[in-house]
């Protein structure tokens, strides 16, 4: 299939946005919750760090992967689900920009913005980072280069950043372990729901329109899980975050 300029272009939009946001995060104090210590020990800053990591990961998945493939993931997904390649694959082509841009440009930035008031919401997308990173590494080990799209950012950014975030949050007493577990579960649930998007269509539960509707649910899930967890389970922060030096 010959993809349109829009489909080939939105991953580059993610790359550009990610690089700009990395520059802001590393070069200024604009997105910090506490500027008195190291930015690497600031949970609010770490909440924002998830956003450009997601953006550059989406570029690797769709724009240009480790093997130099461009927009190869849609056809690979269709093949794995037993569908014919595009343009006959039944997964709507609008699904890919909708769910990815909705996550990277709407939900993840909104969660990070809310981190000052609610870290359970703010750090929720880290659950998707660790789940997705582990999947990419596992797929590459199992299938070799054919499954390597996204493995660089998944393995080198997602997994180490998740481990560091957990260490910082618990070491600095920014949140209790219970609150952190609720936060991370939001991103994990979102990734599982993304798999359910494909499974439901494959089982005939919904069609192309249902996929797009379910995409919106996936985009909103981490924030909703974090909010509900905060309200219903009361996983409040264990204490005020303290700055620590690197």
Coordinates of N, CA and C in Angstrom, one line a residue:
X1 N 0.8 -1.2 0.0 CA 0.0 0.0 0.0 C 0.9 1.2 0.0
X2 N 0.5 2.3 -0.7 CA 1.1 3.5 -0.7 C 0.5 4.4 0.3
X3 N 1.2 4.7 1.4 CA 0.6 5.5 2.5 C 0.7 7.0 2.1
X4 N -0.3 7.7 2.6 CA -0.4 9.2 2.4 C 0.7 9.9 3.1
X5 N 0.9 11.2 2.7 CA 1.9 12.0 3.4 C 1.5 12.2 4.9
X6 N 0.3 12.2 5.2 CA -0.1 12.3 6.6 C 0.3 11.1 7.4
X7 N 0.1 9.9 6.9 CA 0.5 8.7 7.6 C 2.0 8.6 7.7
X8 N 2.7 9.0 6.7 CA 4.2 9.0 6.8 C 4.7 10.2 7.5
X9 N 3.9 11.2 7.7 CA 4.5 12.4 8.3 C 4.2 12.5 9.8
X10 N 3.1 11.9 10.4 CA 2.9 12.1 11.8 C 4.0 11.5 12.7
X11 N 4.7 10.4 12.3 CA 5.8 10.0 13.2 C 6.9 11.0 13.3
X12 N 7.1 11.7 12.2 CA 8.1 12.8 12.2 C 7.7 14.0 13.1
X13 N 6.4 14.2 13.2 CA 5.9 15.2 14.1 C 6.2 14.8 15.5
X14 N 6.1 13.5 15.8 CA 6.4 13.0 17.1 C 7.9 13.1 17.4
X15 N 8.7 12.8 16.4 CA 10.2 13.0 16.6 C 10.5 14.4 17.0
X16 N 10.0 15.4 16.2 CA 10.3 16.8 16.4 C 9.8 17.2 17.8
X17 N 8.5 16.9 18.1 CA 8.0 17.2 19.4 C 8.8 16.6 20.5
X18 N 9.2 15.4 20.4 CA 10.0 14.7 21.4 C 11.3 15.4 21.6
X19 N 12.0 15.7 20.5 CA 13.3 16.4 20.7 C 13.2 17.7 21.3
X20 N 12.2 18.5 20.9 CA 12.0 19.8 21.6 C 11.7 19.7 23.1
X21 N 10.9 18.7 23.4 CA 10.5 18.5 24.8 C 11.7 18.0 25.6
X22 N 12.5 17.2 25.0 CA 13.8 16.7 25.7 C 14.7 18.0 26.0
X23 N 14.7 18.9 25.0 CA 15.6 20.1 25.2 C 15.0 20.9 26.3
X24 N 13.7 21.1 26.4 CA 13.1 21.9 27.5 C 13.3 21.2 28.8
X25 N 13.2 19.9 28.9 CA 13.3 19.2 30.1 C 14.8 19.2 30.6
X26 N 15.7 19.1 29.7 CA 17.1 19.0 30.1 C 17.8 20.4 30.2
X27 N 17.2 21.4 29.5 CA 17.9 22.7 29.5 C 17.2 23.8 30.3
X28 N 16.0 23.5 30.8 CA 15.3 24.5 31.6 C 14.7 23.9 32.8
X29 N 14.1 24.8 33.7 CA 13.4 24.3 34.9 C 11.9 24.4 34.7
X30 N 11.5 24.6 33.5 CA 10.1 25.0 33.2 C 9.1 23.9 33.6
X31 N 9.5 22.6 33.6 CA 8.6 21.5 33.8 C 9.0 20.8 35.1
X32 N 9.6 21.5 36.0 CA 10.0 20.8 37.3 C 9.1 21.2 38.4
X33 N 8.9 20.2 39.3 CA 8.1 20.5 40.4 C 8.9 21.1 41.6
X34 N 10.2 20.8 41.6 CA 11.1 21.3 42.6 C 12.4 21.6 42.0
X35 N 12.8 22.9 41.9 CA 14.0 23.2 41.3 C 15.2 23.3 42.2
X36 N 15.1 22.9 43.5 CA 16.1 23.1 44.4 C 17.1 21.9 44.4
X37 N 16.7 20.8 43.9 CA 17.6 19.6 43.8 C 17.8 19.2 42.4
X38 N 18.3 18.0 42.2 CA 18.5 17.4 40.9 C 17.2 17.1 40.2
X39 N 17.1 17.4 38.9 CA 15.9 17.2 38.2 C 15.6 15.7 38.1
X40 N 16.7 14.9 38.2 CA 16.5 13.4 38.1 C 15.8 12.8 39.3
X41 N 15.7 13.6 40.4 CA 15.1 13.2 41.6 C 13.7 13.9 41.8
X42 N 13.3 14.6 40.8 CA 12.0 15.3 40.8 C 10.9 14.5 40.2
X43 N 9.9 13.9 40.9 CA 8.9 13.1 40.4 C 8.0 13.8 39.3
X44 N 7.8 15.1 39.5 CA 7.0 15.9 38.5 C 7.8 15.9 37.2
X45 N 9.1 16.2 37.3 CA 10.0 16.2 36.1 C 10.0 14.8 35.4
X46 N 10.0 13.8 36.2 CA 10.0 12.4 35.6 C 8.6 12.1 35.0
X47 N 7.6 12.7 35.5 CA 6.3 12.5 34.8 C 6.3 13.1 33.4
X48 N 6.9 14.3 33.3 CA 7.0 14.9 32.0 C 8.0 14.1 31.1
X49 N 9.0 13.5 31.7 CA 10.0 12.8 30.9 C 9.3 11.7 30.1
X50 N 8.3 11.1 30.6 CA 7.6 10.0 29.8 C 7.1 10.5 28.5
X51 N 6.7 11.8 28.4 CA 6.1 12.3 27.2 C 7.0 12.2 26.0
X52 N 8.2 12.8 26.0 CA 9.1 12.7 24.8 C 9.6 11.3 24.6
X53 N 9.7 10.5 25.6 CA 10.1 9.1 25.4 C 9.0 8.4 24.5
X54 N 7.8 8.7 24.9 CA 6.7 8.1 24.0 C 6.8 8.6 22.6
X55 N 7.0 9.9 22.5 CA 7.1 10.4 21.1 C 8.2 9.8 20.2
X56 N 9.4 9.8 20.8 CA 10.5 9.2 20.0 C 10.3 7.7 19.7
X57 N 9.6 7.0 20.7 CA 9.4 5.6 20.5 C 8.4 5.4 19.3
X58 N 7.4 6.3 19.2 CA 6.4 6.2 18.1 C 7.1 6.5 16.8
X59 N 8.1 7.3 16.8 CA 8.8 7.6 15.6 C 9.6 6.3 15.2
X60 N 10.2 5.7 16.2 CA 11.0 4.4 15.8 C 10.0 3.3 15.3
X61 N 8.8 3.2 15.9 CA 7.9 2.2 15.5 C 7.4 2.4 14.1
X62 N 7.1 3.7 13.8 CA 6.4 4.0 12.5 C 7.2 4.8 11.5
X63 N 8.1 5.6 12.0 CA 8.9 6.5 11.1 C 10.1 5.8 10.5
X64 N 10.9 5.2 11.4 CA 12.2 4.7 10.9 C 12.8 3.8 12.0
X65 N 12.7 2.5 11.8 CA 13.1 1.6 12.9 C 14.6 1.2 12.7
X66 N 15.0 0.2 13.5 CA 16.4 -0.2 13.5 C 16.9 -0.8 12.2
X67 N 15.9 -1.3 11.4 CA 16.3 -1.9 10.1 C 16.0 -1.0 9.0
X68 N 15.6 0.3 9.3 CA 15.4 1.3 8.3 C 14.0 1.2 7.6
X69 N 13.1 0.4 8.3 CA 11.8 0.3 7.7 C 10.9 1.5 8.1
X70 N 10.0 1.9 7.2 CA 9.1 3.0 7.4 C 7.7 2.5 7.3
X71 N 6.9 2.8 8.4 CA 5.5 2.5 8.5 C 5.3 1.0 8.2
X72 N 6.1 0.2 8.8 CA 6.1 -1.3 8.6 C 5.2 -2.0 9.6
X73 N 5.0 -1.3 10.7 CA 4.3 -2.0 11.8 C 2.8 -2.3 11.5
X74 N 2.0 -1.4 10.7 CA 0.7 -1.8 10.4 C 0.5 -3.1 9.7
X75 N 1.4 -3.3 8.6 CA 1.3 -4.6 7.9 C 1.7 -5.8 8.7
X76 N 2.7 -5.5 9.6 CA 3.2 -6.6 10.5 C 2.1 -7.0 11.5
X77 N 1.4 -6.0 12.0 CA 0.3 -6.3 12.9 C -0.8 -7.1 12.2
X78 N -1.2 -6.7 11.0 CA -2.2 -7.4 10.2 C -1.8 -8.8 10.0
X79 N -0.5 -9.0 9.6 CA 0.0 -10.4 9.4 C -0.1 -11.2 10.6
X80 N 0.3 -10.6 11.8 CA 0.2 -11.4 13.0 C -1.2 -11.8 13.5
X81 N -2.1 -11.0 13.0 CA -3.5 -11.2 13.4 C -4.2 -12.1 12.3
X82 N -3.5 -12.5 11.3 CA -4.0 -13.4 10.3 C -4.8 -12.6 9.2
X83 N -4.6 -11.3 9.1 CA -5.2 -10.6 8.1 C -4.3 -10.4 6.8
X84 N -4.9 -10.0 5.7 CA -4.1 -9.7 4.5 C -3.5 -8.3 4.7
X85 N -2.5 -8.0 4.0 CA -1.9 -6.6 4.1 C -2.8 -5.5 3.7
X86 N -2.4 -4.3 4.0 CA -3.2 -3.1 3.5 C -3.0 -3.1 2.0
X87 N -4.1 -2.6 1.3 CA -5.3 -1.9 1.8 C -6.4 -2.7 2.2
X88 N -6.3 -4.1 2.2 CA -7.4 -4.9 2.5 C -7.5 -5.3 4.0
X89 N -6.5 -5.0 4.8 CA -6.6 -5.3 6.2 C -7.7 -4.5 6.8
X90 N -8.5 -5.1 7.7 CA -9.7 -4.5 8.2 C -9.5 -3.5 9.3
X91 N -8.3 -3.5 9.9 CA -8.0 -2.5 10.9 C -8.0 -1.1 10.3
X92 N -8.8 -0.1 10.7 CA -8.9 1.2 10.0 C -7.5 1.9 10.1
X93 N -7.1 2.5 9.0 CA -5.8 3.1 9.0 C -5.8 4.4 9.9
X94 N -7.0 4.9 10.2 CA -7.0 6.0 11.2 C -6.6 5.6 12.6
X95 N -6.7 4.3 12.8 CA -6.3 3.8 14.2 C -4.9 4.2 14.6
X96 N -4.0 4.1 13.7 CA -2.6 4.3 14.1 C -2.3 5.8 14.6
X97 N -2.6 6.8 13.8 CA -2.4 8.1 14.3 C -3.3 8.5 15.4
X98 N -4.5 8.0 15.4 CA -5.4 8.3 16.5 C -4.9 7.9 17.9
X99 N -4.6 6.6 18.0 CA -4.2 6.1 19.3 C -2.8 6.7 19.7
X100 N -1.9 6.8 18.8 CA -0.6 7.2 19.1 C -0.5 8.7 19.4
X101 N -1.1 9.5 18.6 CA -1.1 11.0 18.8 C -2.0 11.3 20.0
X102 N -3.0 10.6 20.2 CA -3.9 10.8 21.4 C -3.1 10.5 22.7
X103 N -2.3 9.5 22.7 CA -1.5 9.2 23.8 C -0.3 10.3 24.0
X104 N 0.4 10.5 23.0 CA 1.7 11.3 23.1 C 1.4 12.8 23.2
X105 N 0.3 13.2 22.5 CA 0.1 14.7 22.5 C -1.1 15.2 23.3
X106 N -1.9 14.2 23.9 CA -3.0 14.6 24.7 C -2.9 14.0 26.1
X107 N -3.1 12.7 26.2 CA -3.2 12.1 27.5 C -2.0 12.1 28.3
X108 N -0.8 11.7 27.7 CA 0.4 11.7 28.5 C 0.8 13.1 29.0
X109 N 0.7 14.2 28.1 CA 1.0 15.5 28.6 C 0.0 16.0 29.7
X110 N -1.3 15.6 29.5 CA -2.3 16.0 30.5 C -1.9 15.3 31.9
X111 N -1.6 14.0 31.8 CA -1.2 13.4 33.1 C 0.0 14.0 33.7
X112 N 1.0 14.4 32.9 CA 2.2 15.1 33.5 C 1.8 16.4 34.1
X113 N 1.0 17.1 33.4 CA 0.5 18.4 33.9 C -0.2 18.3 35.3
X114 N -0.9 17.2 35.4 CA -1.6 16.9 36.7 C -0.7 16.4 37.8
X115 N 0.5 16.1 37.4 CA 1.4 15.5 38.4 C 1.7 16.3 39.6
X116 N 1.7 17.6 39.5 CA 1.9 18.5 40.7 C 0.8 18.3 41.7
X117 N -0.4 18.0 41.2 CA -1.5 17.8 42.2 C -1.8 16.4 42.5
X118 N -1.4 15.5 41.6 CA -1.7 14.0 41.8 C -0.7 13.2 41.1
X119 N 0.3 12.7 41.8 CA 1.3 11.9 41.2 C 0.8 10.5 40.8
X120 N -0.3 10.1 41.4 CA -0.8 8.8 40.9 C -1.2 8.9 39.5
X121 N -1.8 10.0 39.1 CA -2.2 10.2 37.7 C -0.9 10.6 36.9
X122 N -0.1 11.4 37.5 CA 1.1 12.0 36.7 C 2.0 10.9 36.2
X123 N 2.2 9.9 37.0 CA 3.2 8.8 36.6 C 2.6 7.6 36.0
X124 N 1.3 7.7 35.7 CA 0.5 6.5 35.3 C 1.0 5.9 33.9
X125 N 1.5 6.8 33.0 CA 1.9 6.2 31.7 C 3.2 5.4 31.8
X126 N 3.9 5.4 33.0 CA 5.1 4.6 33.1 C 4.7 3.1 33.1
X127 N 3.4 2.8 33.5 CA 3.0 1.4 33.4 C 3.0 0.9 31.9
X128 N 2.6 1.8 31.0 CA 2.7 1.4 29.6 C 4.1 1.3 29.1
X129 N 5.0 2.2 29.6 CA 6.4 2.2 29.2 C 7.0 0.8 29.6
X130 N 6.8 0.4 30.8 CA 7.5 -0.9 31.2 C 6.9 -2.1 30.5
X131 N 5.6 -2.1 30.3 CA 4.9 -3.2 29.6 C 5.3 -3.2 28.2
X132 N 5.3 -2.1 27.5 CA 5.7 -2.0 26.1 C 7.1 -2.3 25.9
X133 N 8.0 -1.7 26.7 CA 9.4 -2.0 26.6 C 9.7 -3.5 26.7
X134 N 9.1 -4.1 27.7 CA 9.4 -5.6 27.9 C 8.9 -6.4 26.7
X135 N 7.7 -6.0 26.2 CA 7.2 -6.7 25.0 C 8.2 -6.6 23.8
X136 N 8.7 -5.4 23.6 CA 9.6 -5.2 22.4 C 10.9 -6.0 22.6
X137 N 11.4 -6.0 23.8 CA 12.6 -6.8 24.0 C 12.3 -8.2 23.9
X138 N 11.2 -8.7 24.5 CA 10.9 -10.1 24.4 C 10.6 -10.5 22.9
X139 N 9.9 -9.7 22.1 CA 9.6 -10.0 20.7 C 10.9 -10.1 19.9
X140 N 11.9 -9.2 20.2 CA 13.1 -9.2 19.5 C 13.9 -10.5 19.8
X141 N 13.9 -10.8 21.0 CA 14.6 -12.1 21.4 C 14.0 -13.3 20.8
X142 N 12.7 -13.3 20.7 CA 11.9 -14.5 20.2 C 11.9 -14.6 18.7
X143 N 11.9 -13.4 18.0 CA 11.7 -13.4 16.6 C 12.9 -12.9 15.8
X144 N 13.8 -12.3 16.5 CA 15.0 -11.7 15.8 C 14.7 -10.3 15.2
X145 N 15.4 -9.9 14.2 CA 15.3 -8.6 13.6 C 13.9 -8.2 13.1
X146 N 13.1 -9.2 12.7 CA 11.8 -8.9 12.2 C 10.9 -8.3 13.2
X147 N 11.1 -8.6 14.5 CA 10.3 -8.0 15.5 C 11.0 -6.9 16.3
X148 N 12.0 -6.3 15.7 CA 12.8 -5.3 16.4 C 12.3 -3.9 16.3
X149 N 11.2 -3.6 15.6 CA 10.7 -2.2 15.5 C 10.3 -1.7 16.9
X150 N 11.0 -0.7 17.3 CA 10.7 -0.1 18.6 C 11.6 -0.6 19.8
X151 N 12.5 -1.6 19.5 CA 13.3 -2.2 20.6 C 14.3 -1.2 21.1
X152 N 14.8 -0.3 20.3 CA 15.9 0.6 20.8 C 15.3 1.5 21.9
X153 N 14.3 2.2 21.6 CA 13.7 3.1 22.6 C 13.0 2.3 23.7
X154 N 12.4 1.2 23.4 CA 11.8 0.4 24.4 C 12.7 -0.2 25.4
X155 N 13.9 -0.7 24.9 CA 14.9 -1.3 25.8 C 15.8 -0.3 26.4
X156 N 16.1 0.8 25.7 CA 17.1 1.8 26.3 C 16.5 2.9 27.0
X157 N 15.2 3.2 26.7 CA 14.6 4.4 27.4 C 13.5 3.9 28.3
X158 N 12.6 3.1 27.9 CA 11.4 2.7 28.7 C 11.8 2.0 29.9
X159 N 12.5 0.9 29.8 CA 12.8 0.0 30.9 C 13.7 0.7 32.0
X160 N 14.8 1.3 31.6 CA 15.6 2.0 32.6 C 14.9 3.2 33.2
X161 N 14.1 3.9 32.5 CA 13.4 5.1 33.1 C 12.4 4.6 34.1
X162 N 11.7 3.5 33.8 CA 10.8 3.0 34.8 C 11.4 2.5 36.1
X163 N 12.5 1.8 35.9 CA 13.3 1.4 37.1 C 13.7 2.6 38.0
X164 N 14.2 3.6 37.3 CA 14.7 4.8 38.0 C 13.5 5.5 38.7
X165 N 12.4 5.6 37.9 CA 11.2 6.3 38.5 C 10.8 5.6 39.8
X166 N 10.7 4.3 39.8 CA 10.3 3.6 41.0 C 11.2 3.8 42.1
X167 N 12.5 3.8 41.8 CA 13.5 4.0 42.9 C 13.4 5.4 43.5
X168 N 13.2 6.4 42.6 CA 13.1 7.8 43.1 C 11.9 8.0 43.9
X169 N 10.8 7.5 43.4 CA 9.5 7.7 44.1 C 9.5 7.1 45.5
X170 N 10.0 5.9 45.6 CA 10.0 5.2 46.9 C 11.1 5.7 47.8
X171 N 12.3 6.0 47.2 CA 13.4 6.5 48.0 C 13.1 7.9 48.6
X172 N 12.5 8.8 47.8 CA 12.2 10.1 48.2 C 10.9 10.2 49.0
X173 N 10.2 9.1 49.1 CA 8.9 9.1 49.9 C 7.9 10.0 49.2
X174 N 8.0 10.1 47.9 CA 7.0 10.9 47.1 C 5.6 10.3 47.1
X175 N 5.6 8.9 47.1 CA 4.3 8.2 47.1 C 4.6 6.9 47.9
X176 N 3.5 6.4 48.4 CA 3.6 5.0 49.0 C 3.7 4.0 47.9
X177 N 4.1 2.8 48.3 CA 4.2 1.7 47.3 C 2.8 1.4 46.8
X178 N 1.8 1.5 47.6 CA 0.4 1.2 47.2 C 0.0 2.2 46.1
X179 N 0.3 3.5 46.4 CA -0.1 4.5 45.4 C 0.7 4.3 44.1
X180 N 2.0 4.0 44.2 CA 2.8 3.7 43.0 C 2.2 2.6 42.2
X181 N 1.8 1.5 42.9 CA 1.2 0.3 42.2 C -0.1 0.7 41.4
X182 N -0.9 1.5 42.1 CA -2.1 2.0 41.4 C -1.8 2.8 40.2
X183 N -0.8 3.7 40.3 CA -0.4 4.6 39.2 C 0.1 3.8 38.0
X184 N 1.0 2.9 38.3 CA 1.5 2.1 37.2 C 0.5 1.2 36.5
X185 N -0.5 0.7 37.4 CA -1.5 -0.2 36.8 C -2.3 0.5 35.7
X186 N -2.4 1.8 35.8 CA -3.2 2.5 34.8 C -2.6 2.4 33.4
X187 N -1.3 2.5 33.3 CA -0.6 2.3 32.0 C -0.7 0.9 31.5
X188 N -0.5 0.0 32.4 CA -0.6 -1.5 32.1 C -2.0 -1.8 31.5
X189 N -3.0 -1.3 32.2 CA -4.4 -1.6 31.8 C -4.6 -1.0 30.4
X190 N -4.1 0.2 30.1 CA -4.2 0.8 28.8 C -3.6 -0.1 27.7
X191 N -2.4 -0.7 28.0 CA -1.8 -1.5 27.0 C -2.6 -2.8 26.8
X192 N -3.2 -3.4 27.9 CA -4.0 -4.5 27.7 C -5.3 -4.2 26.9
X193 N -5.8 -3.1 27.2 CA -7.0 -2.7 26.4 C -6.7 -2.5 24.9
X194 N -5.5 -2.0 24.6 CA -5.0 -1.8 23.3 C -5.0 -3.2 22.6
X195 N -4.6 -4.2 23.3 CA -4.6 -5.6 22.7 C -6.1 -6.0 22.5
X196 N -6.9 -5.6 23.5 CA -8.3 -6.0 23.4 C -9.0 -5.3 22.2
X197 N -8.5 -4.1 21.8 CA -9.0 -3.5 20.6 C -8.9 -4.4 19.4
X198 N -7.8 -5.0 19.2 CA -7.6 -5.9 18.1 C -8.3 -7.2 18.3
X199 N -8.3 -7.7 19.5 CA -9.0 -9.0 19.8 C -10.5 -8.9 19.6
X200 N -11.1 -7.8 20.0 CA -12.5 -7.6 19.8 C -12.9 -7.6 18.3
X201 N -12.1 -6.9 17.5 CA -12.4 -6.9 16.1 C -12.2 -8.2 15.5
X202 N -11.1 -8.9 15.9 CA -10.9 -10.2 15.3 C -12.0 -11.2 15.7
X203 N -12.6 -11.1 16.9 CA -13.7 -11.9 17.3 C -15.0 -11.5 16.7
X204 N -15.1 -10.4 16.0 CA -16.3 -9.9 15.5 C -17.2 -9.2 16.4
X205 N -16.7 -8.8 17.6 CA -17.4 -8.0 18.6 C -17.7 -6.6 18.1
X206 N -16.8 -6.0 17.4 CA -17.0 -4.7 16.8 C -16.2 -4.6 15.5
X207 N -16.6 -3.6 14.7 CA -15.9 -3.4 13.4 C -14.9 -2.2 13.5
X208 N -14.7 -1.6 12.3 CA -13.7 -0.6 12.2 C -14.1 0.6 13.1
X209 N -15.4 1.0 13.2 CA -15.8 2.1 14.0 C -15.5 1.8 15.5
X210 N -15.8 0.6 15.9 CA -15.6 0.2 17.3 C -14.1 0.3 17.6
X211 N -13.2 0.0 16.7 CA -11.8 0.1 17.0 C -11.5 1.5 17.4
X212 N -12.0 2.5 16.6 CA -11.7 3.9 16.8 C -12.3 4.4 18.1
X213 N -13.5 3.9 18.4 CA -14.1 4.3 19.7 C -13.3 3.7 20.9
X214 N -12.9 2.5 20.8 CA -12.1 1.9 21.8 C -10.7 2.5 22.0
X215 N -10.2 3.1 20.9 CA -9.0 3.8 21.0 C -9.1 5.0 22.0
X216 N -10.2 5.7 21.9 CA -10.4 6.8 22.9 C -10.4 6.3 24.3
X217 N -11.0 5.1 24.5 CA -10.9 4.5 25.9 C -9.5 4.2 26.3
X218 N -8.7 3.7 25.4 CA -7.3 3.4 25.7 C -6.6 4.7 26.1
X219 N -6.8 5.7 25.3 CA -6.1 7.0 25.5 C -6.4 7.6 26.9
X220 N -7.7 7.4 27.4 CA -8.1 8.0 28.6 C -7.8 7.1 29.8
X221 N -7.6 5.8 29.6 CA -7.5 4.9 30.7 C -6.5 5.2 31.9
X222 N -5.3 5.5 31.6 CA -4.3 5.8 32.7 C -4.8 6.9 33.6
X223 N -5.3 8.0 33.0 CA -5.8 9.1 33.9 C -7.0 8.7 34.7
X224 N -7.9 7.9 34.0 CA -9.1 7.5 34.8 C -8.8 6.5 35.9
X225 N -7.9 5.6 35.6 CA -7.5 4.6 36.6 C -6.8 5.4 37.8
X226 N -5.9 6.3 37.5 CA -5.2 7.1 38.5 C -6.2 7.9 39.4
X227 N -7.2 8.5 38.7 CA -8.2 9.3 39.4 C -9.1 8.4 40.3
X228 N -9.6 7.3 39.7 CA -10.4 6.4 40.5 C -9.6 5.8 41.7
X229 N -8.4 5.4 41.4 CA -7.6 4.8 42.4 C -7.4 5.8 43.6
X230 N -7.1 7.1 43.3 CA -6.9 8.1 44.3 C -8.2 8.3 45.1
X231 N -9.3 8.3 44.5 CA -10.6 8.5 45.1 C -11.1 7.3 45.9
X232 N -11.1 6.1 45.3 CA -11.7 5.0 45.9 C -10.8 4.2 46.8
X233 N -9.5 4.1 46.5 CA -8.6 3.3 47.3 C -7.8 4.2 48.2
X234 N -7.8 5.5 48.0 CA -7.1 6.5 48.8 C -5.6 6.2 48.9
X235 N -4.9 5.9 47.8 CA -3.5 5.6 47.8 C -2.8 7.0 47.9
X236 N -2.9 7.7 48.9 CA -2.3 9.1 49.0 C -0.8 9.0 49.2
X237 N -0.2 10.1 48.9 CA 1.3 10.1 49.0 C 1.7 9.8 50.5
X238 N 2.7 9.1 50.7 CA 3.2 8.7 52.0 C 3.8 9.9 52.7
X239 N 4.2 10.9 52.0 CA 4.8 12.1 52.6 C 5.2 13.1 51.5
X240 N 5.7 14.2 51.9 CA 6.1 15.2 51.0 C 7.3 14.8 50.3
X241 N 7.4 15.0 49.0 CA 8.7 14.7 48.3 C 9.8 15.5 48.8
X242 N 11.0 14.9 48.9 CA 12.2 15.6 49.3 C 13.2 15.6 48.1
X243 N 13.8 16.7 47.9 CA 14.8 16.8 46.8 C 16.0 16.0 47.2
X244 N 16.6 15.4 46.2 CA 17.9 14.6 46.5 C 18.8 15.0 45.4
X245 N 20.1 15.0 45.7 CA 21.1 15.3 44.8 C 21.5 14.1 44.0
X246 N 22.0 14.3 42.8 CA 22.4 13.1 42.0 C 23.8 12.8 42.4

